[in-house]
Amino acid sequence: MEVPMTSVDSAASLDLSDLSFEQADLEESLPAPYYLSDEIFAREKEEIFFRQWVCAGREEQVPEPGDYVLVDVVGESVLIVRDTAGDLHAHYNLCRHRGCQLALPAALPRIEDRAGAPAGASGHFHKAIRCPYHSWVYDFDGSLRGAPFLRESEQFRKDDLSLHPVGIDTWGGFMFLHLTPGDAPPLRQQLGATMDLFARFPLADLRTVRRITYQIEANWKVVMENYNECYHCAGVHPELCKVVPAFKQYGGSNLDWSSGIPQREGTHTYTVSGTSTRAPFPGLTPEDASRHWGKLSYPNMMTSISSDHVAAFTLWPTSPNSTTLTCDFLFHPSEIAKSNFDPSDVVDFWDLVNHQDWGICEGVQRGMASRAFTIGYYAPMEDPSLDIRRYVMSRLQPHSATC
Ligand code: FES
Ligand SMILES: [Fe+2]
């Protein structure tokens, strides 16, 4: 079995005793077209991203009544707005008259230009949503309030012309959208395992202080599969393995993510040293605070939690071979308020690890584009990656659900 290596230096960090895994049973990965084909990508959009709850950022992106943010859900523009009672609503970003977009991304300021706020097209509506074309006016809940020079009639009934709804729900300060709301299950039904695992963390209290957006030239499933295994960690992440030695032991086969991954003794966070002056989140036991927690939540959320911060990844496929990924860094307000608060130790360390991951993912994508590639294999310690094969196959080919 070959071990992934990015350079001679990183290969030198491998402990050869780690390679003595006895089991050699391999499982086949998804075949090449699942990573390359436009047709399969179109089906994934329709069957997965338009029919599942997708993570769409943080509630603090729309803090006040009338605030809105636009989210591009795999090519569908969605408008999220907070109403005067404080409730969130989501609509397809188009007018019921002639279809004009209600908020025009190109004309909007980027929220990343505002200090401390995450990126994304955003803005503020005064009292209502007014279409920029002929000024039809909608309430924040999507109902049509009025249209200039038009009185209601048999053909023009305001109740029939509300904005097209998108399902929205929240958990832990994260916003989730469902583009087929009539078929949407309760959010907990899809996200229950994540909710239960992370119940010990005060996620709703945290705030985003930085967002990095990455353009990755790789299929979204390559990024997901990479997050789901640590077989690659020893070769790709030498700095990370110094902080979390468990990542390089036995190819990551003994990691128990449900209990958190123990860090090197004396460390408690993801920085070069593994330490920081920030306090752990309130309410954590010392044992929980000495571990790293991670969870992939299909289809587009990856959450990594240390004692003093969260790295929240949201993944957006843009083509069969490209993915936009946002990485939000969340901290507790009591730490953010301190005059010496500086998240750069965390942000810089994650940015290093992220670039290592995205670089290797792009290498996978280029390799899979070769005419010589037909299918890959999962080693035993990559078993969690098999979940993505089952997840995708069961949604695209219902009769293959047991694959
Ligand atoms: S397209 Fe919106 S008012 Fe005409
Ligand atoms: Fe990695």
PDB file of N, CA and C and ligand atoms in Angstrom, residues 226 232 237 357, ligand 2:
ATOM      1  N   ASN A 226     -11.390  13.273   2.169  1.00  0.00           N
ATOM      2  CA  ASN A 226     -10.132  13.641   2.815  1.00  0.00           C
ATOM      3  C   ASN A 226     -10.363  14.009   4.279  1.00  0.00           C
ATOM      4  N   HIS A 232      -3.940   9.821   5.763  1.00  0.00           N
ATOM      5  CA  HIS A 232      -3.014  10.728   5.092  1.00  0.00           C
ATOM      6  C   HIS A 232      -2.266  11.642   6.069  1.00  0.00           C
ATOM      7  N   HIS A 237       0.473  16.118   7.037  1.00  0.00           N
ATOM      8  CA  HIS A 237       0.345  17.132   8.093  1.00  0.00           C
ATOM      9  C   HIS A 237       1.395  16.937   9.202  1.00  0.00           C
ATOM     10  N   ASP A 357      -4.178  20.128   2.870  1.00  0.00           N
ATOM     11  CA  ASP A 357      -5.296  19.264   2.460  1.00  0.00           C
ATOM     12  C   ASP A 357      -5.764  19.584   1.046  1.00  0.00           C
TER      13      ASP A 357
HETATM   14 FE    FE B   2      -5.918  16.430   6.241  1.00  0.00          FE
END
